[in-house]
Structure formats: structure tokens, C-alpha cells
Tab-separated table of C-alpha atoms in Angstrom:
chain	number	residue	atom	x	y	z
B	1	UNK	CA	96.975	74.684	44.441
B	2	UNK	CA	99.525	72.648	46.407
B	3	UNK	CA	96.855	70.467	48.043
B	4	UNK	CA	95.542	69.245	44.693
B	5	UNK	CA	99.054	68.549	43.402
B	6	UNK	CA	99.946	66.588	46.549
B	7	UNK	CA	96.781	64.471	46.407
B	8	UNK	CA	97.411	63.720	42.720
B	9	UNK	CA	100.948	62.620	43.539
B	10	UNK	CA	99.745	60.320	46.338
B	11	UNK	CA	97.050	58.880	44.061
B	12	UNK	CA	99.657	57.625	41.597
B	13	UNK	CA	100.607	54.971	44.175
B	14	UNK	CA	97.149	53.419	43.916
B	15	UNK	CA	96.262	53.929	47.587
B	16	UNK	CA	93.442	56.438	46.966
B	17	UNK	CA	89.998	56.213	45.360
B	18	UNK	CA	90.487	57.759	41.923
B	19	UNK	CA	86.771	58.365	41.321
B	20	UNK	CA	86.474	60.231	44.629
B	21	UNK	CA	89.374	62.470	43.656
B	22	UNK	CA	87.905	63.142	40.206
B	23	UNK	CA	84.642	64.377	41.719
B	24	UNK	CA	86.343	66.710	44.189
B	25	UNK	CA	87.991	70.135	43.890
B	26	UNK	CA	90.966	70.673	46.217
B	27	UNK	CA	91.901	74.189	47.357
B	28	UNK	CA	94.708	75.033	49.779
B	29	UNK	CA	98.420	75.311	50.398
B	30	UNK	CA	100.593	72.911	52.375
B	31	UNK	CA	103.033	73.772	55.130
B	32	UNK	CA	106.157	71.702	55.799
B	33	UNK	CA	104.455	69.827	58.641
B	34	UNK	CA	101.603	68.693	56.360
B	35	UNK	CA	98.971	71.096	57.633
B	36	UNK	CA	96.654	72.801	55.117
B	37	UNK	CA	97.081	76.577	55.084
B	38	UNK	CA	94.343	79.111	54.163
B	39	UNK	CA	94.579	80.864	50.810
B	40	UNK	CA	93.000	83.976	49.257
B	41	UNK	CA	90.348	83.722	46.566
B	42	UNK	CA	88.505	80.686	47.946
B	43	UNK	CA	85.034	82.142	47.313
B	44	UNK	CA	85.494	82.812	43.552
B	45	UNK	CA	87.329	79.483	43.206
B	46	UNK	CA	84.406	77.576	44.738
B	47	UNK	CA	82.018	79.516	42.501
B	48	UNK	CA	84.037	78.456	39.476
B	49	UNK	CA	83.955	74.846	40.660
B	50	UNK	CA	80.177	75.015	41.057
B	51	UNK	CA	79.756	76.428	37.554
B	52	UNK	CA	81.999	73.657	36.210
B	53	UNK	CA	79.605	71.025	37.604
B	54	UNK	CA	81.381	69.978	40.815
B	55	UNK	CA	79.414	69.623	44.040
B	56	UNK	CA	82.209	68.745	46.484
B	57	UNK	CA	85.154	70.870	47.522
B	58	UNK	CA	87.896	70.477	50.115
B	59	UNK	CA	89.230	73.733	51.534
B	60	UNK	CA	91.506	74.768	54.413
B	61	UNK	CA	89.867	74.788	57.836
B	62	UNK	CA	90.143	78.599	58.077
B	63	UNK	CA	88.296	79.033	54.756
B	64	UNK	CA	85.307	76.804	55.607
B	65	UNK	CA	82.842	79.622	56.344
B	66	UNK	CA	83.812	81.402	53.138
B	67	UNK	CA	83.326	78.295	50.983
B	68	UNK	CA	79.916	77.644	52.563
B	69	UNK	CA	78.653	80.914	51.083
B	70	UNK	CA	78.300	79.141	47.720
B	71	UNK	CA	74.928	77.345	47.643
B	72	UNK	CA	74.754	73.715	46.574
B	73	UNK	CA	78.372	72.846	47.396
B	74	UNK	CA	79.364	70.152	49.905
B	75	UNK	CA	82.280	71.681	51.765
B	76	UNK	CA	84.836	69.686	53.766
B	77	UNK	CA	87.314	71.599	55.896
B	78	UNK	CA	90.773	70.010	55.944
B	79	UNK	CA	93.383	70.387	58.644
B	80	UNK	CA	96.137	68.128	57.256
B	81	UNK	CA	97.105	66.312	54.057
B	82	UNK	CA	96.701	62.983	55.854
B	83	UNK	CA	93.084	63.856	56.659
B	84	UNK	CA	92.354	64.555	52.998
B	85	UNK	CA	94.003	61.304	51.952
B	86	UNK	CA	91.858	59.399	54.477
B	87	UNK	CA	88.688	60.943	52.982
B	88	UNK	CA	89.754	59.524	49.612
B	89	UNK	CA	90.162	56.000	50.980
B	90	UNK	CA	93.699	55.867	52.371
B	91	UNK	CA	94.057	53.427	55.282
B	92	UNK	CA	96.052	55.655	57.613
B	93	UNK	CA	95.805	57.036	61.124
B	94	UNK	CA	95.243	60.786	61.341
B	95	UNK	CA	96.700	62.623	64.309
B	96	UNK	CA	94.808	65.512	65.854
B	97	UNK	CA	96.635	68.794	65.230
B	98	UNK	CA	95.788	72.446	65.633
B	99	UNK	CA	94.474	73.867	62.322
B	100	UNK	CA	96.217	76.856	60.794
B	101	UNK	CA	94.237	79.951	61.713
B	102	UNK	CA	93.323	82.706	59.283
B	103	UNK	CA	93.572	86.441	59.736
B	104	UNK	CA	90.902	88.147	61.795
B	105	UNK	CA	88.247	90.147	59.957
B	106	UNK	CA	88.540	93.926	60.228
B	107	UNK	CA	85.403	95.529	61.756
B	108	UNK	CA	83.682	98.178	59.672
B	109	UNK	CA	82.910	101.642	60.983
B	110	UNK	CA	79.958	102.507	58.749
B	111	UNK	CA	77.339	101.919	61.459
B	112	UNK	CA	78.998	104.543	63.662
B	113	UNK	CA	78.714	107.342	61.086
B	114	UNK	CA	75.471	109.300	60.935
B	115	UNK	CA	74.467	112.294	58.846
B	116	UNK	CA	72.954	113.831	61.972
B	117	UNK	CA	76.529	114.612	63.073
B	118	UNK	CA	76.950	116.949	60.083
B	119	UNK	CA	75.886	120.445	61.171
B	120	UNK	CA	75.515	123.518	58.990
B	121	UNK	CA	76.024	121.820	55.610
B	122	UNK	CA	72.440	121.391	54.456
B	123	UNK	CA	73.234	122.027	50.783
B	124	UNK	CA	76.112	119.535	50.854
B	125	UNK	CA	73.906	116.911	52.513
B	126	UNK	CA	71.257	117.395	49.805
B	127	UNK	CA	73.934	116.954	47.134
B	128	UNK	CA	75.168	113.790	48.858
B	129	UNK	CA	71.640	112.373	48.881
B	130	UNK	CA	71.280	113.187	45.174
B	131	UNK	CA	74.576	111.422	44.467
B	132	UNK	CA	73.395	108.329	46.332
B	133	UNK	CA	69.938	108.350	44.727
B	134	UNK	CA	71.212	108.353	41.155
B	135	UNK	CA	74.628	106.700	41.529
B	136	UNK	CA	76.389	109.945	40.581
B	137	UNK	CA	80.057	110.824	41.073
B	138	UNK	CA	80.732	113.826	43.304
B	139	UNK	CA	83.581	116.310	43.793
B	140	UNK	CA	83.655	118.480	46.929
B	141	UNK	CA	85.962	121.498	46.910
B	142	UNK	CA	86.598	123.668	49.925
B	143	UNK	CA	89.045	124.711	52.626
B	144	UNK	CA	90.347	122.341	55.315
B	145	UNK	CA	87.854	121.815	58.122
B	146	UNK	CA	84.773	122.368	55.962
B	147	UNK	CA	83.578	118.792	56.510
B	148	UNK	CA	84.376	117.231	53.117
B	149	UNK	CA	85.825	114.031	54.557
B	150	UNK	CA	83.058	113.819	57.149
B	151	UNK	CA	80.439	113.963	54.395
B	152	UNK	CA	82.159	111.519	52.036
B	153	UNK	CA	82.568	108.835	54.701
B	154	UNK	CA	78.820	108.903	55.313
B	155	UNK	CA	77.930	108.208	51.686
B	156	UNK	CA	78.017	104.357	51.927
B	157	UNK	CA	75.609	104.479	54.877
B	158	UNK	CA	72.857	106.149	52.854
B	159	UNK	CA	73.196	103.824	49.867
B	160	UNK	CA	70.615	101.015	49.560
B	161	UNK	CA	71.678	97.632	50.971
B	162	UNK	CA	73.408	95.360	48.471
B	163	UNK	CA	71.390	92.611	46.843
B	164	UNK	CA	72.528	89.043	47.471
B	165	UNK	CA	74.249	88.799	44.090
B	166	UNK	CA	76.023	92.139	44.580
B	167	UNK	CA	77.082	91.142	48.111
B	168	UNK	CA	78.543	87.931	46.686
B	169	UNK	CA	80.514	89.943	44.114
B	170	UNK	CA	81.907	92.184	46.855
B	171	UNK	CA	82.761	89.197	49.044
B	172	UNK	CA	84.541	87.461	46.152
B	173	UNK	CA	86.676	90.542	45.514
B	174	UNK	CA	87.532	90.813	49.212
B	175	UNK	CA	88.553	87.166	49.137
B	176	UNK	CA	90.839	87.736	46.149
B	177	UNK	CA	92.389	90.671	48.000
B	178	UNK	CA	93.354	88.363	50.861
B	179	UNK	CA	90.644	89.259	53.392
B	180	UNK	CA	88.903	86.545	55.385
B	181	UNK	CA	85.220	86.292	54.460
B	182	UNK	CA	82.806	84.520	56.781
B	183	UNK	CA	79.473	86.149	55.909
B	184	UNK	CA	77.847	88.366	53.322
B	185	UNK	CA	77.767	92.069	54.139
B	186	UNK	CA	74.979	94.111	52.567
B	187	UNK	CA	76.662	97.461	53.324
B	188	UNK	CA	78.377	98.901	50.206
B	189	UNK	CA	82.175	98.968	50.604
B	190	UNK	CA	84.193	102.143	51.107
B	191	UNK	CA	87.770	102.370	49.843
B	192	UNK	CA	89.812	105.433	50.799
B	193	UNK	CA	93.431	105.060	49.617
B	194	UNK	CA	96.043	107.580	50.757
B	195	UNK	CA	97.075	110.252	48.260
B	196	UNK	CA	100.553	108.698	48.077
B	197	UNK	CA	99.069	105.511	46.569
B	198	UNK	CA	100.667	104.391	43.304
B	199	UNK	CA	98.844	103.493	40.100
B	200	UNK	CA	99.351	99.794	40.893
B	201	UNK	CA	97.802	100.266	44.350
B	202	UNK	CA	94.721	101.831	42.760
B	203	UNK	CA	94.385	99.560	39.740
B	204	UNK	CA	95.862	96.321	41.080
B	205	UNK	CA	98.474	93.914	39.790
B	206	UNK	CA	101.131	91.553	41.044
B	207	UNK	CA	104.097	89.598	39.806
B	208	UNK	CA	102.909	85.971	39.959
B	209	UNK	CA	99.246	86.352	40.939
B	210	UNK	CA	96.927	89.277	40.353
B	211	UNK	CA	95.543	91.203	43.307
B	212	UNK	CA	92.685	93.717	42.967
B	213	UNK	CA	93.491	97.341	43.762
B	214	UNK	CA	91.385	99.971	45.508
B	215	UNK	CA	89.360	100.651	42.342
B	216	UNK	CA	88.224	97.025	42.207
B	217	UNK	CA	87.691	96.683	45.963
B	218	UNK	CA	85.307	99.656	45.739
B	219	UNK	CA	83.059	97.736	43.291
B	220	UNK	CA	79.368	98.236	44.200
B	221	UNK	CA	80.435	100.856	46.732
B	222	UNK	CA	82.339	104.122	47.066
B	223	UNK	CA	85.902	105.053	46.123
B	224	UNK	CA	86.840	108.111	48.176
B	225	UNK	CA	89.958	110.076	47.241
B	226	UNK	CA	90.700	112.621	49.944
B	227	UNK	CA	93.118	115.415	48.992
B	228	UNK	CA	92.469	114.387	45.391
B	229	UNK	CA	94.780	117.032	43.921
B	230	UNK	CA	97.683	115.440	45.831
B	231	UNK	CA	97.344	112.162	43.894
B	232	UNK	CA	99.677	111.697	40.951
B	233	UNK	CA	98.294	112.640	37.551
B	234	UNK	CA	98.818	109.068	36.312
B	235	UNK	CA	96.857	107.645	39.254
B	236	UNK	CA	93.930	109.988	38.635
B	237	UNK	CA	93.898	109.293	34.890
B	238	UNK	CA	93.698	105.565	35.669
B	239	UNK	CA	90.154	106.244	36.886
B	240	UNK	CA	88.892	107.271	33.471
B	241	UNK	CA	88.433	103.792	31.985
B	242	UNK	CA	86.480	102.256	34.894
B	243	UNK	CA	84.325	105.388	35.222
B	244	UNK	CA	83.132	104.867	31.650
B	245	UNK	CA	83.109	101.063	31.309
B	246	UNK	CA	82.589	99.800	34.866
B	247	UNK	CA	85.574	97.448	34.572
B	248	UNK	CA	89.358	97.586	34.715
B	249	UNK	CA	91.900	95.620	32.654
B	250	UNK	CA	95.225	94.616	34.216
B	251	UNK	CA	98.044	93.515	31.927
B	252	UNK	CA	101.231	92.076	33.391
B	253	UNK	CA	103.940	89.809	32.074
B	254	UNK	CA	102.327	86.388	31.857
B	255	UNK	CA	98.703	87.222	32.550
B	256	UNK	CA	95.755	89.454	31.694
B	257	UNK	CA	92.843	90.032	34.052
B	258	UNK	CA	89.593	91.988	33.869
B	259	UNK	CA	87.862	92.964	37.101
B	260	UNK	CA	84.482	94.615	37.674
B	261	UNK	CA	84.863	98.192	38.896
B	262	UNK	CA	81.449	99.832	39.018
B	263	UNK	CA	81.739	102.283	41.892
B	264	UNK	CA	80.722	105.774	42.911
B	265	UNK	CA	83.643	108.174	42.908
B	266	UNK	CA	83.825	110.735	45.689
B	267	UNK	CA	86.592	113.332	45.516
B	268	UNK	CA	87.566	115.960	48.060
B	269	UNK	CA	90.086	118.698	47.350
B	270	UNK	CA	91.302	122.034	48.679
B	271	UNK	CA	91.117	125.161	46.486
B	272	UNK	CA	94.898	125.655	46.641
B	273	UNK	CA	97.998	124.171	48.345
B	274	UNK	CA	97.489	126.192	51.549
B	275	UNK	CA	93.712	125.705	51.444
B	276	UNK	CA	92.716	129.339	51.996
B	277	UNK	CA	92.147	130.590	48.455
B	278	UNK	CA	88.762	132.288	48.256
B	279	UNK	CA	88.056	131.814	51.973
B	280	UNK	CA	86.613	134.922	53.617
B	281	UNK	CA	88.800	136.216	56.441
B	282	UNK	CA	91.721	133.910	55.641
B	283	UNK	CA	94.964	134.772	53.895
B	284	UNK	CA	96.111	132.681	50.951
B	285	UNK	CA	99.919	132.560	50.656
B	286	UNK	CA	99.972	130.688	47.347
B	287	UNK	CA	101.185	132.481	44.199
B	288	UNK	CA	98.713	132.488	41.274
B	289	UNK	CA	100.768	129.980	39.270
B	290	UNK	CA	100.666	127.513	42.211
B	291	UNK	CA	96.872	127.860	42.451
B	292	UNK	CA	96.456	127.171	38.716
B	293	UNK	CA	98.775	124.167	38.821
B	294	UNK	CA	96.998	122.755	41.857
B	295	UNK	CA	93.592	123.061	40.228
B	296	UNK	CA	94.893	121.576	36.957
B	297	UNK	CA	95.902	118.338	38.678
B	298	UNK	CA	92.289	117.256	38.286
B	299	UNK	CA	92.275	117.072	34.504
B	300	UNK	CA	89.429	118.315	32.343
B	301	UNK	CA	88.480	114.819	31.128
B	302	UNK	CA	88.295	113.586	34.728
B	303	UNK	CA	86.215	116.576	35.880
B	304	UNK	CA	83.931	116.037	32.905
B	305	UNK	CA	83.096	112.581	34.274
B	306	UNK	CA	81.955	114.062	37.581
B	307	UNK	CA	78.200	114.651	37.906
B	308	UNK	CA	78.219	116.908	40.981
B	309	UNK	CA	80.851	119.620	41.502
B	310	UNK	CA	80.108	121.113	44.901
B	311	UNK	CA	81.730	124.034	46.705
B	312	UNK	CA	81.792	123.466	50.477
B	313	UNK	CA	82.365	126.370	52.870
B	314	UNK	CA	83.418	126.324	56.501
B	315	UNK	CA	80.660	126.287	59.098
B	316	UNK	CA	80.187	129.387	61.225
B	317	UNK	CA	81.585	129.111	64.746
B	318	UNK	CA	78.152	129.684	66.304
B	319	UNK	CA	76.784	126.583	64.573
B	320	UNK	CA	79.925	124.484	64.970
B	321	UNK	CA	79.924	124.907	68.761
B	322	UNK	CA	76.191	124.504	69.270
B	323	UNK	CA	74.647	121.281	70.552
B	324	UNK	CA	72.166	121.002	67.675
B	325	UNK	CA	72.095	117.935	65.448
B	326	UNK	CA	70.949	117.841	61.884
B	327	UNK	CA	67.366	116.782	61.266
B	328	UNK	CA	68.573	114.638	58.363
B	329	UNK	CA	69.705	111.310	59.794
B	330	UNK	CA	71.352	108.509	57.859
B	331	UNK	CA	68.254	106.329	58.244
B	332	UNK	CA	65.941	109.013	56.818
B	333	UNK	CA	68.340	109.802	53.978
B	334	UNK	CA	68.523	106.111	53.090
B	335	UNK	CA	64.722	105.987	52.903
B	336	UNK	CA	64.734	108.890	50.432
B	337	UNK	CA	67.459	107.225	48.371
B	338	UNK	CA	65.705	103.852	48.284
B	339	UNK	CA	62.419	105.470	47.208
B	340	UNK	CA	64.145	107.479	44.451
B	341	UNK	CA	65.991	104.425	43.160
B	342	UNK	CA	62.745	102.460	43.087
B	343	UNK	CA	61.169	105.130	40.870
B	344	UNK	CA	64.185	105.059	38.574
B	345	UNK	CA	64.182	101.258	38.436
B	346	UNK	CA	60.501	101.209	37.486
B	347	UNK	CA	61.101	103.814	34.787
B	348	UNK	CA	64.029	101.943	33.250
B	349	UNK	CA	62.335	98.528	33.422
B	350	UNK	CA	62.994	96.637	30.212
B	351	UNK	CA	66.299	98.454	29.594
B	352	UNK	CA	69.850	97.455	30.617
B	353	UNK	CA	69.864	100.165	33.322
B	354	UNK	CA	68.543	100.472	36.844
B	355	UNK	CA	70.070	103.799	37.966
B	356	UNK	CA	69.963	107.193	36.298
B	357	UNK	CA	73.765	107.472	36.182
B	358	UNK	CA	73.922	104.374	33.952
B	359	UNK	CA	71.514	105.535	31.239
B	360	UNK	CA	73.002	106.197	27.786
B	361	UNK	CA	73.103	109.859	26.803
B	362	UNK	CA	71.532	109.249	23.395
B	363	UNK	CA	68.532	107.688	25.126
B	364	UNK	CA	68.008	110.855	27.167
B	365	UNK	CA	68.684	113.283	24.305
B	366	UNK	CA	66.918	111.514	21.452
B	367	UNK	CA	64.636	108.876	22.987
B	368	UNK	CA	60.975	108.991	23.857
B	369	UNK	CA	61.673	110.600	27.241
B	370	UNK	CA	63.470	113.574	25.694
B	371	UNK	CA	62.675	116.726	27.661
B	372	UNK	CA	60.672	119.474	25.910
B	373	UNK	CA	62.678	122.354	24.445
B	374	UNK	CA	61.154	124.799	26.936
B	375	UNK	CA	62.626	122.851	29.832
B	376	UNK	CA	65.853	121.987	28.033
B	377	UNK	CA	66.604	125.561	26.929
B	378	UNK	CA	69.129	126.593	29.638
B	379	UNK	CA	71.017	123.330	29.145
B	380	UNK	CA	71.163	123.809	25.366
B	381	UNK	CA	72.523	127.338	25.813
B	382	UNK	CA	75.199	126.113	28.208
B	383	UNK	CA	76.309	123.600	25.565
B	384	UNK	CA	76.338	126.220	22.799
B	385	UNK	CA	78.429	128.614	24.909
B	386	UNK	CA	81.007	125.929	25.646
B	387	UNK	CA	80.182	125.849	29.358
B	388	UNK	CA	79.414	122.145	28.998
B	389	UNK	CA	80.732	119.357	26.799
B	390	UNK	CA	78.326	116.837	25.310
B	391	UNK	CA	79.361	114.373	28.030
B	392	UNK	CA	78.618	117.048	30.635
B	393	UNK	CA	75.272	117.733	28.918
B	394	UNK	CA	74.308	114.076	29.334
B	395	UNK	CA	75.384	114.054	32.959
B	396	UNK	CA	73.194	117.066	33.730
B	397	UNK	CA	70.234	115.250	32.159
B	398	UNK	CA	70.870	112.175	34.292
B	399	UNK	CA	71.134	114.338	37.405
B	400	UNK	CA	67.908	116.151	36.494
B	401	UNK	CA	66.059	112.827	36.403
B	402	UNK	CA	67.476	112.037	39.849
B	403	UNK	CA	66.224	115.372	41.182
B	404	UNK	CA	62.793	114.498	39.763
B	405	UNK	CA	62.867	111.102	41.502
B	406	UNK	CA	63.727	112.733	44.819
B	407	UNK	CA	60.915	115.249	44.319
B	408	UNK	CA	58.515	112.406	43.400
B	409	UNK	CA	57.573	113.968	40.048
B	410	UNK	CA	57.243	112.042	36.801
B	411	UNK	CA	59.397	114.293	34.601
B	412	UNK	CA	62.094	116.880	35.341
B	413	UNK	CA	60.853	120.435	35.089
B	414	UNK	CA	62.735	123.762	35.083
B	415	UNK	CA	63.391	123.519	38.822
B	416	UNK	CA	64.931	120.040	38.627
B	417	UNK	CA	67.024	120.918	35.562
B	418	UNK	CA	68.154	124.184	37.142
B	419	UNK	CA	69.241	122.376	40.293
B	420	UNK	CA	71.140	119.817	38.207
B	421	UNK	CA	72.927	122.585	36.267
B	422	UNK	CA	73.932	124.268	39.484
B	423	UNK	CA	75.292	121.059	40.984
B	424	UNK	CA	77.241	120.227	37.832
B	425	UNK	CA	78.921	123.526	37.062
B	426	UNK	CA	77.536	126.125	39.424
B	427	UNK	CA	75.420	127.425	36.549
B	428	UNK	CA	72.072	129.051	37.256
B	429	UNK	CA	69.315	128.338	34.746
């Protein structure tokens, strides 16, 4: 950082207290008039300083609130280089100047979105609650106007509030991305990049410094890809590593970085380029080859990593124009999700997992909680017929445990497994 370099240079003249400088971490950039400018990544930098044993940090005035989020650190907000030099013992007069302001925080819209606004999509709402309860990835396919985007944007609101440690992780990533952070937000983040986004925009990168992409910014929250089939094949395939490992590696000339990327993936896509394929009463103008190509843009390996594959139909005009509101509100759905996650957390106590979507497949297939063959029969037959891969088999098991948690039963039965099979592949047990 320029501030640290400048203070070190001034200290060589013997006018500063060397021991004071050695005990202090300096973060900030300098403008030509000597004022200290705000910088991105202050929160993780102060964390690193705390872990390294420092208890004092000097940051730009605009980054003071962000630095104060780290407990146990004595934060001093600097306006000018002369002010910092005075704190280290320089006998100089410091003029009062206007500090460099940071960018304003962008308000979030999550509080304005309620599931009660979704009318006529009861099955889709139930699937969304299941996705939130178990941490499952979801794909919604259907014609334009069916409500796919409306549903996906309400997913963060029904997720449990972030713990303090998770909120700190999210805030640190936002700081690295250049956003101003003044407080911890316990609402899971939502990232919804446009379908024209490049691989670098999704993954992250940079020439001199690394910046997290949408995949990383969605950590502990939701990554929503609307019009998923319109994304480039390379961009979609970039999702495969973080979906499996929960992290993303960025390699550029001169640096390597690994970021956490444990998010819920929510995809929305049309059935064909015109959107009318298979829609009753609508005419599809797409040739068969165009429909196949459009569907194939979501590769088999990517679809195999999706837990819930849901078909969403348009709502009838009589229901769309009525004044009724859904009985399932965001607040009630969140209560169901929190209760289901608590059951799962109690069940997986003593293991590395807390959510059903995280549990290893071998544990479910071969461990002590293996389902009896009478319950598992339809799933085994689907695997033998090639309707499911082994990865898909494991994902159905995880989803079945989530259905059991939502139903408040100890073990998935035929009903819970049948519902999970239907949500995964449209298969009926």
C-alpha cells in the first residue's frame, strides 16, 4: 500500500518513532495532495493483520467503519499523510482538509420481495422451499412469463440468516470486490449476472490485482442465472468445479488465488429459443434442430449437478388477474426452512456437514443411515435403467432427506423418496 511505503520513506529521516511504526499496519493509497484515499479489501487485510498479531491499524477515513468490524483491533482513520506522520511522533502542523469520500452503499431489495406475491405456482414454491431447506441447486424450465425469475429472486429471503462468521466472509468478499462495507448483513447475497457475462466476469480475475467474480460474490448465498441457455458454454462449464468443491481457483500471469464459492445455484431457462415449445395454445416456430441445440447448451454434467429440475407452467388468466395472495409468505417459508435445517444439523452433528446437500454420497449409500431396500427400490431401478447417474442417485438421496426434514419425520419413506425422484428427473416412483 502507498501509505505504508510513504511512512517508511519518511521514517528513514529519523523524524518518526520507529517502534510505533513497527507495531502498526498501514492501509491506504495517497493522492497527489497528500490525502489518504479509500481502497478495496480493507476488511480481509485487517483480518490478516489481526491474525499476524497486530492490534493497531491505520486506514483511510472512508474505510473506518469497515475496519472496525474486526474485533480487537484499534482503528485510526487517516485523512492525510501528515496526520499519520504526526501520530508516529513527527513535530508538524496538520491542516484540516476534507477527507476523500468512498462510494455509497447500494441498497438491497430482498426485503421487498415476498412469496405471497407468487400466485398459482404452489408446486414451484414447495420446490423452492425444499431447495432452501437442504441447500440444493435448482433448475426451473418453462415459457416466458411463467414466474421463474420472480421465484428465483425470492430464494435468498427464505434462507436462514447468516451466522456472524458467514456474514464476515460475505463482507470480506464484498470488500475485495470494491464495495463499501459499513456493517454486517445477515441476509444471504444474491448475484444475478447477465447472460452476456464472460467467463472472467463469472469466475473473477484481473491484470495486476485479483477481483472476485459473480461466483465468488455469491458465496453463502444464491447465484441466479436467468436465461441460462443463453450463457456461453464455457461460462456454464466454469460452474462445475465450485459446485463440487465449494471453491474456485484463479490463475493469471503473476498470481494464483483461491476463493471460497459455496453457493446455491438457481437456473432459469426457456424450453426453446422462442419459448413456446410444449406450451398449450401457443405456436412454437423453432425447428427441431434449434430446440435440441438450445436444450444441449446446459450440458449433461452440469444438469447432473442440479438437485431439482422443475417444469414451470404459465398461470391461468383467472388466477393471474385475481386479487388473491398466496398463503405461503416469505416469513412462514423461512420458519419451515430454519426448522428443517435444524433437524439436519442435529442429525449430522459430529460430521463435517450441516446441510443435506453437503453430505457425501457414500455416507448415504453405505453408512449406518442407509435406507432399507424396500424404500430404495424405485431409486435403484432408475439407476439400473440409466435414468440416473450415480451422482444423480446421491442427489436424490440428499433431497429425500430434505423432504423428510420438512415433513418432520426421522427417516425418508416411499413418499419422501418418490417426491425427490419427481423433483430430480420428473420420475414417478
